[in-house]
PDB file of C-alpha atoms in Angstrom:
ATOM      1  CA  GLN A   1      89.668  81.292 101.863  1.00  0.00           C
ATOM      2  CA  VAL A   2      88.361  80.844  98.106  1.00  0.00           C
ATOM      3  CA  GLN A   3      89.590  78.866  95.232  1.00  0.00           C
ATOM      4  CA  LEU A   4      89.708  80.337  91.682  1.00  0.00           C
ATOM      5  CA  VAL A   5      89.796  78.540  88.420  1.00  0.00           C
ATOM      6  CA  GLU A   6      90.318  80.402  85.221  1.00  0.00           C
ATOM      7  CA  SER A   7      89.561  79.608  81.524  1.00  0.00           C
ATOM      8  CA  GLY A   8      89.163  81.032  78.265  1.00  0.00           C
ATOM      9  CA  GLY A   9      92.627  82.007  77.204  1.00  0.00           C
ATOM     10  CA  GLY A  10      94.251  81.017  73.733  1.00  0.00           C
ATOM     11  CA  LEU A  11      95.725  82.231  70.546  1.00  0.00           C
ATOM     12  CA  VAL A  12      93.839  84.910  68.638  1.00  0.00           C
ATOM     13  CA  GLN A  13      94.683  87.191  65.710  1.00  0.00           C
ATOM     14  CA  PRO A  14      95.103  91.155  66.224  1.00  0.00           C
ATOM     15  CA  GLY A  15      91.469  92.498  66.103  1.00  0.00           C
ATOM     16  CA  GLY A  16      89.965  89.385  67.680  1.00  0.00           C
ATOM     17  CA  SER A  17      88.109  88.652  70.746  1.00  0.00           C
ATOM     18  CA  LEU A  18      88.309  86.357  73.830  1.00  0.00           C
ATOM     19  CA  ARG A  19      86.263  86.022  76.931  1.00  0.00           C
ATOM     20  CA  LEU A  20      87.846  84.917  80.081  1.00  0.00           C
ATOM     21  CA  SER A  21      85.997  83.296  82.912  1.00  0.00           C
ATOM     22  CA  CYS A  22      86.884  82.805  86.543  1.00  0.00           C
ATOM     23  CA  VAL A  23      84.817  80.494  88.650  1.00  0.00           C
ATOM     24  CA  VAL A  24      85.219  81.212  92.376  1.00  0.00           C
ATOM     25  CA  SER A  25      84.362  78.682  95.090  1.00  0.00           C
ATOM     26  CA  GLY A  26      84.714  78.559  98.847  1.00  0.00           C
ATOM     27  CA  ASN A  27      83.894  81.630 101.168  1.00  0.00           C
ATOM     28  CA  ILE A  28      82.570  83.904  98.436  1.00  0.00           C
ATOM     29  CA  PHE A  29      80.327  85.919 100.900  1.00  0.00           C
ATOM     30  CA  THR A  30      83.517  87.711 102.203  1.00  0.00           C
ATOM     31  CA  ILE A  31      84.543  89.029  98.876  1.00  0.00           C
ATOM     32  CA  ASN A  32      84.776  92.805  98.150  1.00  0.00           C
ATOM     33  CA  THR A  33      86.115  93.020  94.741  1.00  0.00           C
ATOM     34  CA  MET A  34      86.885  90.694  91.869  1.00  0.00           C
ATOM     35  CA  GLY A  35      89.379  91.503  89.145  1.00  0.00           C
ATOM     36  CA  TRP A  36      91.751  90.805  86.580  1.00  0.00           C
ATOM     37  CA  TYR A  37      95.349  91.385  86.261  1.00  0.00           C
ATOM     38  CA  ARG A  38      97.982  90.313  83.742  1.00  0.00           C
ATOM     39  CA  LYS A  39     101.634  89.796  83.479  1.00  0.00           C
ATOM     40  CA  ALA A  40     103.594  90.017  80.342  1.00  0.00           C
ATOM     41  CA  PRO A  41     107.186  88.808  79.822  1.00  0.00           C
ATOM     42  CA  GLY A  42     109.655  91.190  81.550  1.00  0.00           C
ATOM     43  CA  LYS A  43     106.893  93.454  82.814  1.00  0.00           C
ATOM     44  CA  GLU A  44     105.391  93.501  86.183  1.00  0.00           C
ATOM     45  CA  ARG A  45     101.849  92.197  86.999  1.00  0.00           C
ATOM     46  CA  GLU A  46      99.222  95.141  86.396  1.00  0.00           C
ATOM     47  CA  LEU A  47      95.575  95.723  86.999  1.00  0.00           C
ATOM     48  CA  VAL A  48      93.413  95.200  83.945  1.00  0.00           C
ATOM     49  CA  ALA A  49      90.093  95.711  85.535  1.00  0.00           C
ATOM     50  CA  ARG A  50      87.988  94.984  88.645  1.00  0.00           C
ATOM     51  CA  ILE A  51      84.491  95.116  89.983  1.00  0.00           C
ATOM     52  CA  ASP A  52      83.101  95.427  93.390  1.00  0.00           C
ATOM     53  CA  VAL A  53      80.224  93.802  95.115  1.00  0.00           C
ATOM     54  CA  ILE A  54      77.842  96.699  93.982  1.00  0.00           C
ATOM     55  CA  GLY A  55      78.856  96.439  90.456  1.00  0.00           C
ATOM     56  CA  ARG A  56      81.306  99.395  90.151  1.00  0.00           C
ATOM     57  CA  THR A  57      84.076  98.939  87.810  1.00  0.00           C
ATOM     58  CA  ASN A  58      87.359 100.370  87.123  1.00  0.00           C
ATOM     59  CA  TYR A  59      89.774  99.805  84.069  1.00  0.00           C
ATOM     60  CA  ALA A  60      93.311 100.215  83.120  1.00  0.00           C
ATOM     61  CA  ASP A  61      93.609 103.115  80.495  1.00  0.00           C
ATOM     62  CA  PHE A  62      95.117 100.754  78.187  1.00  0.00           C
ATOM     63  CA  VAL A  63      91.954  98.675  77.868  1.00  0.00           C
ATOM     64  CA  LYS A  64      89.263 101.281  78.257  1.00  0.00           C
ATOM     65  CA  GLY A  65      86.671 100.862  75.373  1.00  0.00           C
ATOM     66  CA  ARG A  66      87.865  97.394  74.438  1.00  0.00           C
ATOM     67  CA  PHE A  67      87.488  95.172  77.570  1.00  0.00           C
ATOM     68  CA  THR A  68      84.558  94.749  79.968  1.00  0.00           C
ATOM     69  CA  ILE A  69      84.403  93.041  83.204  1.00  0.00           C
ATOM     70  CA  SER A  70      81.158  91.455  84.474  1.00  0.00           C
ATOM     71  CA  ASN A  71      80.200  88.899  87.015  1.00  0.00           C
ATOM     72  CA  ASP A  72      77.395  86.552  87.733  1.00  0.00           C
ATOM     73  CA  LYS A  73      77.014  85.063  91.227  1.00  0.00           C
ATOM     74  CA  ASN A  74      80.352  83.222  91.682  1.00  0.00           C
ATOM     75  CA  THR A  75      81.934  83.835  88.303  1.00  0.00           C
ATOM     76  CA  VAL A  76      83.804  86.735  86.892  1.00  0.00           C
ATOM     77  CA  TYR A  77      84.239  87.517  83.194  1.00  0.00           C
ATOM     78  CA  LEU A  78      86.539  89.489  81.283  1.00  0.00           C
ATOM     79  CA  GLN A  79      85.352  90.175  77.587  1.00  0.00           C
ATOM     80  CA  MET A  80      88.218  91.078  75.528  1.00  0.00           C
ATOM     81  CA  ASN A  81      87.483  92.675  72.078  1.00  0.00           C
ATOM     82  CA  SER A  82      89.900  94.467  69.647  1.00  0.00           C
ATOM     83  CA  LEU A  83      92.942  92.537  71.034  1.00  0.00           C
ATOM     84  CA  LYS A  84      96.439  93.756  70.064  1.00  0.00           C
ATOM     85  CA  PRO A  85      99.579  92.069  70.135  1.00  0.00           C
ATOM     86  CA  GLU A  86     100.577  94.051  73.213  1.00  0.00           C
ATOM     87  CA  ASP A  87      97.615  92.423  75.198  1.00  0.00           C
ATOM     88  CA  THR A  88      99.671  89.211  75.160  1.00  0.00           C
ATOM     89  CA  ALA A  89     100.213  87.936  78.685  1.00  0.00           C
ATOM     90  CA  VAL A  90      99.235  85.734  81.360  1.00  0.00           C
ATOM     91  CA  TYR A  91      95.879  86.765  82.888  1.00  0.00           C
ATOM     92  CA  TYR A  92      95.222  86.272  86.464  1.00  0.00           C
ATOM     93  CA  CYS A  93      91.754  86.195  88.372  1.00  0.00           C
ATOM     94  CA  ASN A  94      92.042  88.152  91.780  1.00  0.00           C
ATOM     95  CA  VAL A  95      89.426  88.274  94.547  1.00  0.00           C
ATOM     96  CA  ALA A  96      89.940  90.521  97.611  1.00  0.00           C
ATOM     97  CA  SER A  97      88.082  90.326 100.944  1.00  0.00           C
ATOM     98  CA  SER A  98      88.596  91.588 104.540  1.00  0.00           C
ATOM     99  CA  PHE A  99      90.980  88.526 104.973  1.00  0.00           C
ATOM    100  CA  GLY A 100      93.237  89.050 102.254  1.00  0.00           C
ATOM    101  CA  SER A 101      93.652  88.416  98.383  1.00  0.00           C
ATOM    102  CA  ASP A 102      93.612  85.126  96.443  1.00  0.00           C
ATOM    103  CA  TRP A 103      94.812  84.541  92.941  1.00  0.00           C
ATOM    104  CA  GLY A 104      93.904  82.021  90.142  1.00  0.00           C
ATOM    105  CA  GLN A 105      96.663  79.946  88.383  1.00  0.00           C
ATOM    106  CA  GLY A 106      96.576  82.231  85.375  1.00  0.00           C
ATOM    107  CA  THR A 107      95.654  81.699  81.674  1.00  0.00           C
ATOM    108  CA  GLN A 108      97.741  82.432  78.790  1.00  0.00           C
ATOM    109  CA  VAL A 109      96.434  85.017  76.158  1.00  0.00           C
ATOM    110  CA  THR A 110      98.542  85.270  72.953  1.00  0.00           C
ATOM    111  CA  VAL A 111      97.559  87.869  70.156  1.00  0.00           C
ATOM    112  CA  SER A 112      99.479  87.172  67.111  1.00  0.00           C
ATOM    113  CA  SER A 113      98.954  86.696  63.261  1.00  0.00           C
TER     114      SER A 113
END
C-alpha cells in the first residue's frame, strides 16, 4: 500500500499556470503507473494524464499541448499551462500497481478571472 499527498492547487486566472505535486510514500516499488485525474462539479472523474515506470505518457485530448506530466523518484508532477475556466476541478493523484489502485485526497484548482 502507498500513501499520496498532493499539493499545488489554487486560484489562477485564465491563461495562467499551476504545478501540482504528489508525493508517494510506502511500497513504491510495486507501482506501474502514476497519474492525475480530475472531477468537476456535475461531471464524472476523468483521466488527465499518466506516466508509467519507463516514462511513457498519455494525455487526455483536452489537455494535450497544455499540460505535462513528469516524475522524479517518488513524486509525480502535473505542469498546467494556458489554463481555462473549464479546467476547474478537484485534481486527484493516482498510482496503480499489481495490487490495486490508490488515490490522494485531491487538490482544488480554480480558473477564474
